[in-house]
mmCIF file of C-alpha atoms in Angstrom:
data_model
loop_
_atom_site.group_PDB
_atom_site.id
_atom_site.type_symbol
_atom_site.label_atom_id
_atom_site.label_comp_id
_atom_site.label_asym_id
_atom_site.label_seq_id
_atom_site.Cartn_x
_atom_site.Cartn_y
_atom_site.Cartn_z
ATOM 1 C CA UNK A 1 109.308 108.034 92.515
ATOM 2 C CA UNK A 2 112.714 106.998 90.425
ATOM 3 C CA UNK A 3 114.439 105.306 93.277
ATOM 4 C CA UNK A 4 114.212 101.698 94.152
ATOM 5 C CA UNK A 5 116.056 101.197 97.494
ATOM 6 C CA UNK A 6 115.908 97.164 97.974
ATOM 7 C CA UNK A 7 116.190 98.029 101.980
ATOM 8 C CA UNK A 8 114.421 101.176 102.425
ATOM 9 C CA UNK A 9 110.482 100.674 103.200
ATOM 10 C CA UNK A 10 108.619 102.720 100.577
ATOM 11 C CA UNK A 11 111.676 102.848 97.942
ATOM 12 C CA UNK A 12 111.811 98.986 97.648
ATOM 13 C CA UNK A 13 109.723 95.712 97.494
ATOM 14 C CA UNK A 14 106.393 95.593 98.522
ATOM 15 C CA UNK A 15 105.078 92.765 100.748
ATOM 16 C CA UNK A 16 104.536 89.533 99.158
ATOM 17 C CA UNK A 17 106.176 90.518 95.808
ATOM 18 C CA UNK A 18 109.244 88.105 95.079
ATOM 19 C CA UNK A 19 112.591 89.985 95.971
ATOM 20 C CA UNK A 20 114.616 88.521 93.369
ATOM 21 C CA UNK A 21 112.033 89.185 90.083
ATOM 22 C CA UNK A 22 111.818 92.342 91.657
ATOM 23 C CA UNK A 23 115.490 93.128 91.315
ATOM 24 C CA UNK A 24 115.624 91.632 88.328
ATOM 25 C CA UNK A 25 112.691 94.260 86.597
ATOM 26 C CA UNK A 26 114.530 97.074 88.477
ATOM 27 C CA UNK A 27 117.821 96.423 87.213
ATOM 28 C CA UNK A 28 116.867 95.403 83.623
ATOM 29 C CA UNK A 29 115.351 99.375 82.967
ATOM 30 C CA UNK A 30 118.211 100.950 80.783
ATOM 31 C CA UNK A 31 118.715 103.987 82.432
ATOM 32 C CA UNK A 32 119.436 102.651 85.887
ATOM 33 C CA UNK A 33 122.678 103.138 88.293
ATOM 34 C CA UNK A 34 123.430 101.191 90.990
ATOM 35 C CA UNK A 35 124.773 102.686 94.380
ATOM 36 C CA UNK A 36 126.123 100.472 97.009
ATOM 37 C CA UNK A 37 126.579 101.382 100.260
ATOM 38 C CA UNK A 38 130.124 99.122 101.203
ATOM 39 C CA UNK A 39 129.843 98.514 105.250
ATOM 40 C CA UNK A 40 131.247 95.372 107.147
ATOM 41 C CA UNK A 41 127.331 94.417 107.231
ATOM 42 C CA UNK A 42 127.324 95.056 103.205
ATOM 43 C CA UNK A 43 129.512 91.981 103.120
ATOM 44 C CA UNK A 44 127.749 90.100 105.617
ATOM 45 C CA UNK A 45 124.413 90.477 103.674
ATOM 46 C CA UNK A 46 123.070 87.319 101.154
ATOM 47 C CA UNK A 47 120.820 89.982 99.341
ATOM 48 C CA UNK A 48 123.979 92.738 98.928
ATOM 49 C CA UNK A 49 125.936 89.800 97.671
ATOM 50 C CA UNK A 50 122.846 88.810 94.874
ATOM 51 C CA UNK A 51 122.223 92.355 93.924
ATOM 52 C CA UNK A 52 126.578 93.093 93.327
ATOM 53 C CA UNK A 53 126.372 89.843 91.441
ATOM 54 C CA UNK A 54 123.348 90.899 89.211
ATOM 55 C CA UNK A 55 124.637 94.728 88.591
ATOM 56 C CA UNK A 56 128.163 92.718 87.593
ATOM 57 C CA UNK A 57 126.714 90.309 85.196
ATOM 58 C CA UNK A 58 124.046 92.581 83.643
ATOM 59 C CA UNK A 59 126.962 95.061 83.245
ATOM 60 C CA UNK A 60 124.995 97.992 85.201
ATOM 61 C CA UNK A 61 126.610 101.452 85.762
ATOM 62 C CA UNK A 62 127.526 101.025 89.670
ATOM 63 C CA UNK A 63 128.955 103.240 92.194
ATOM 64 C CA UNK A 64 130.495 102.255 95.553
ATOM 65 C CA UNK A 65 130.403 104.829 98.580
ATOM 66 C CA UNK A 66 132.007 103.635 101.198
ATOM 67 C CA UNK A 67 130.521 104.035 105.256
ATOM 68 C CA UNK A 68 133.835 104.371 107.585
ATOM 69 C CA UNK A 69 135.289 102.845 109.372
ATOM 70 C CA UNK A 70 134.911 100.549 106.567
ATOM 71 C CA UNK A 71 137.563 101.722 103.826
ATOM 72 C CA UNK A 72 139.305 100.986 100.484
ATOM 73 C CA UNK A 73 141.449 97.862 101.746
ATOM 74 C CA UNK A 74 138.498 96.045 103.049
ATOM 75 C CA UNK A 75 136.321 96.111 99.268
ATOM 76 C CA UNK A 76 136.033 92.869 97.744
ATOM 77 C CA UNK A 77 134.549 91.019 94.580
ATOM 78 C CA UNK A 78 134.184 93.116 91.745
ATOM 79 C CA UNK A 79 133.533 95.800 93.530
ATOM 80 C CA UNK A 80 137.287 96.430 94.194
ATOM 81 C CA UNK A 81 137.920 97.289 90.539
ATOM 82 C CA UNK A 82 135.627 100.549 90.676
ATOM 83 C CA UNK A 83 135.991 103.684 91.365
ATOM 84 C CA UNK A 84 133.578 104.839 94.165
ATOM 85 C CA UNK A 85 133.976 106.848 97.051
ATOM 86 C CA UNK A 86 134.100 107.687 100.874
ATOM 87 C CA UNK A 87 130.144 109.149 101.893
ATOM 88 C CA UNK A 88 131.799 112.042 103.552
ATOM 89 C CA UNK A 89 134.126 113.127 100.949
ATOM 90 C CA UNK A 90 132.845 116.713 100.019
ATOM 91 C CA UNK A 91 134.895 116.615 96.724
ATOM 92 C CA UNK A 92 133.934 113.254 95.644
ATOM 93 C CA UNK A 93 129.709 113.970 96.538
ATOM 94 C CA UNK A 94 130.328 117.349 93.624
ATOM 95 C CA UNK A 95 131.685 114.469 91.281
ATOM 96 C CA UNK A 96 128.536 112.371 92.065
ATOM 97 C CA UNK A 97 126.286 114.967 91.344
ATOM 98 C CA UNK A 98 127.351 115.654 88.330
ATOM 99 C CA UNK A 99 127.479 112.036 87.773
ATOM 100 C CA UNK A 100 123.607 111.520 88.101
ATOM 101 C CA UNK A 101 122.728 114.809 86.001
ATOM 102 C CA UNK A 102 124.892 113.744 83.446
ATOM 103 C CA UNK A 103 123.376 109.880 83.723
ATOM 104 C CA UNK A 104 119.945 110.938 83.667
ATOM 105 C CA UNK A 105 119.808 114.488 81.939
ATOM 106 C CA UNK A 106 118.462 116.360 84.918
ATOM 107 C CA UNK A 107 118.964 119.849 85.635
ATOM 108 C CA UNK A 108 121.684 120.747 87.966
ATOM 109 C CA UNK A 109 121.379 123.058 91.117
ATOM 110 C CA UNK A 110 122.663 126.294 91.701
ATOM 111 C CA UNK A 111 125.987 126.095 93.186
ATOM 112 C CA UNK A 112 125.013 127.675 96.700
ATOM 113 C CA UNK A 113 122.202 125.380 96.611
ATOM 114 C CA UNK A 114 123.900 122.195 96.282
ATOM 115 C CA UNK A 115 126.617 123.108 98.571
ATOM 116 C CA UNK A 116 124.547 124.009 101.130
ATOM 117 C CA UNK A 117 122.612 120.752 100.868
ATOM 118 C CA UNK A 118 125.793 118.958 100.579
ATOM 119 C CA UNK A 119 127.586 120.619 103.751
ATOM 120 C CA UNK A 120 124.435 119.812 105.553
ATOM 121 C CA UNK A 121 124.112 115.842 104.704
ATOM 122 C CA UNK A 122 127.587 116.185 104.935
ATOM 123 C CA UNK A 123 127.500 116.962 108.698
ATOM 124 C CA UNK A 124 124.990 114.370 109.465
ATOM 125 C CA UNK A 125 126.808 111.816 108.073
ATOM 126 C CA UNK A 126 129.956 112.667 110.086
ATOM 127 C CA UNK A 127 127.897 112.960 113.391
ATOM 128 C CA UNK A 128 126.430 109.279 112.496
ATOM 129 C CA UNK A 129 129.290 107.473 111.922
ATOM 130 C CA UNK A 130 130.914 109.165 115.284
ATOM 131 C CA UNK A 131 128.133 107.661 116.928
ATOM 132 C CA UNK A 132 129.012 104.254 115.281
ATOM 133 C CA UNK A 133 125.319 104.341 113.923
ATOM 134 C CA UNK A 134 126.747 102.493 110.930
ATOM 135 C CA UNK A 135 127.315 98.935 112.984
#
């Protein structure tokens, strides 16, 4: 009940409620992160373009993860000055985590927990973007 997902039904915008006052509530609370999910379609978007230009000028903690076969080279805007990372990097999903505990003061997992659960989104990631689901 934390996350607002502006494309996800049931995470985002309700019918008939303005999308950009909307975005603009969301992003105003203090304790919020952004996460943007950089694909060829990311950049092809009007409302991914509005909502990296609102997180830029309201300052927002943002993170990039990257969907291959889109990669580092092809990030631009002011996205290309930080640090995110590649959804399927094991290494970089452990720095995440601790990311959002530290962010929000939640408790972290058990190690064999979160690895598991890692390993396992992990692996349906990889399958996906074998697929080419991301196009």
């Amino acid at each position: 009940n934390q996350i607002f997902c502006s494309s996800l039904s049931g995470y985002g915008i309700p019918l008939g409620e303005n999308f950009i006052e909307r975005l603009k509530t969301e992003l105003s609370a203090t304790d919020s992160m952004v996460i943007f999910m950089l694909s060829e379609n990311f950049y092809k978007s009007p409302a991914c373009m509005c909502e990296m230009g609102a997180t830029w000028i309201q300052s927002k903690e943002h993170i990039p993860v990257l969907i291959p076969p889109f990669s580092f080279e092809d990030i631009d805007g002011t996205l290309k000055l930080t640090q995110g990372f590649m959804i399927n990097d094991s290494m970089k999903w452990n720095e995440f985590k601790d990311k959002i505990i530290q962010t929000f003061g939640l408790e972290d997992l058990s190690d064999s927990v979160w690895e598991r659960k890692r390993d396992r989104a992990i692996a349906r990631i990889n399958e996906f973007v074998t697929l080419g689901g991301n196009k």
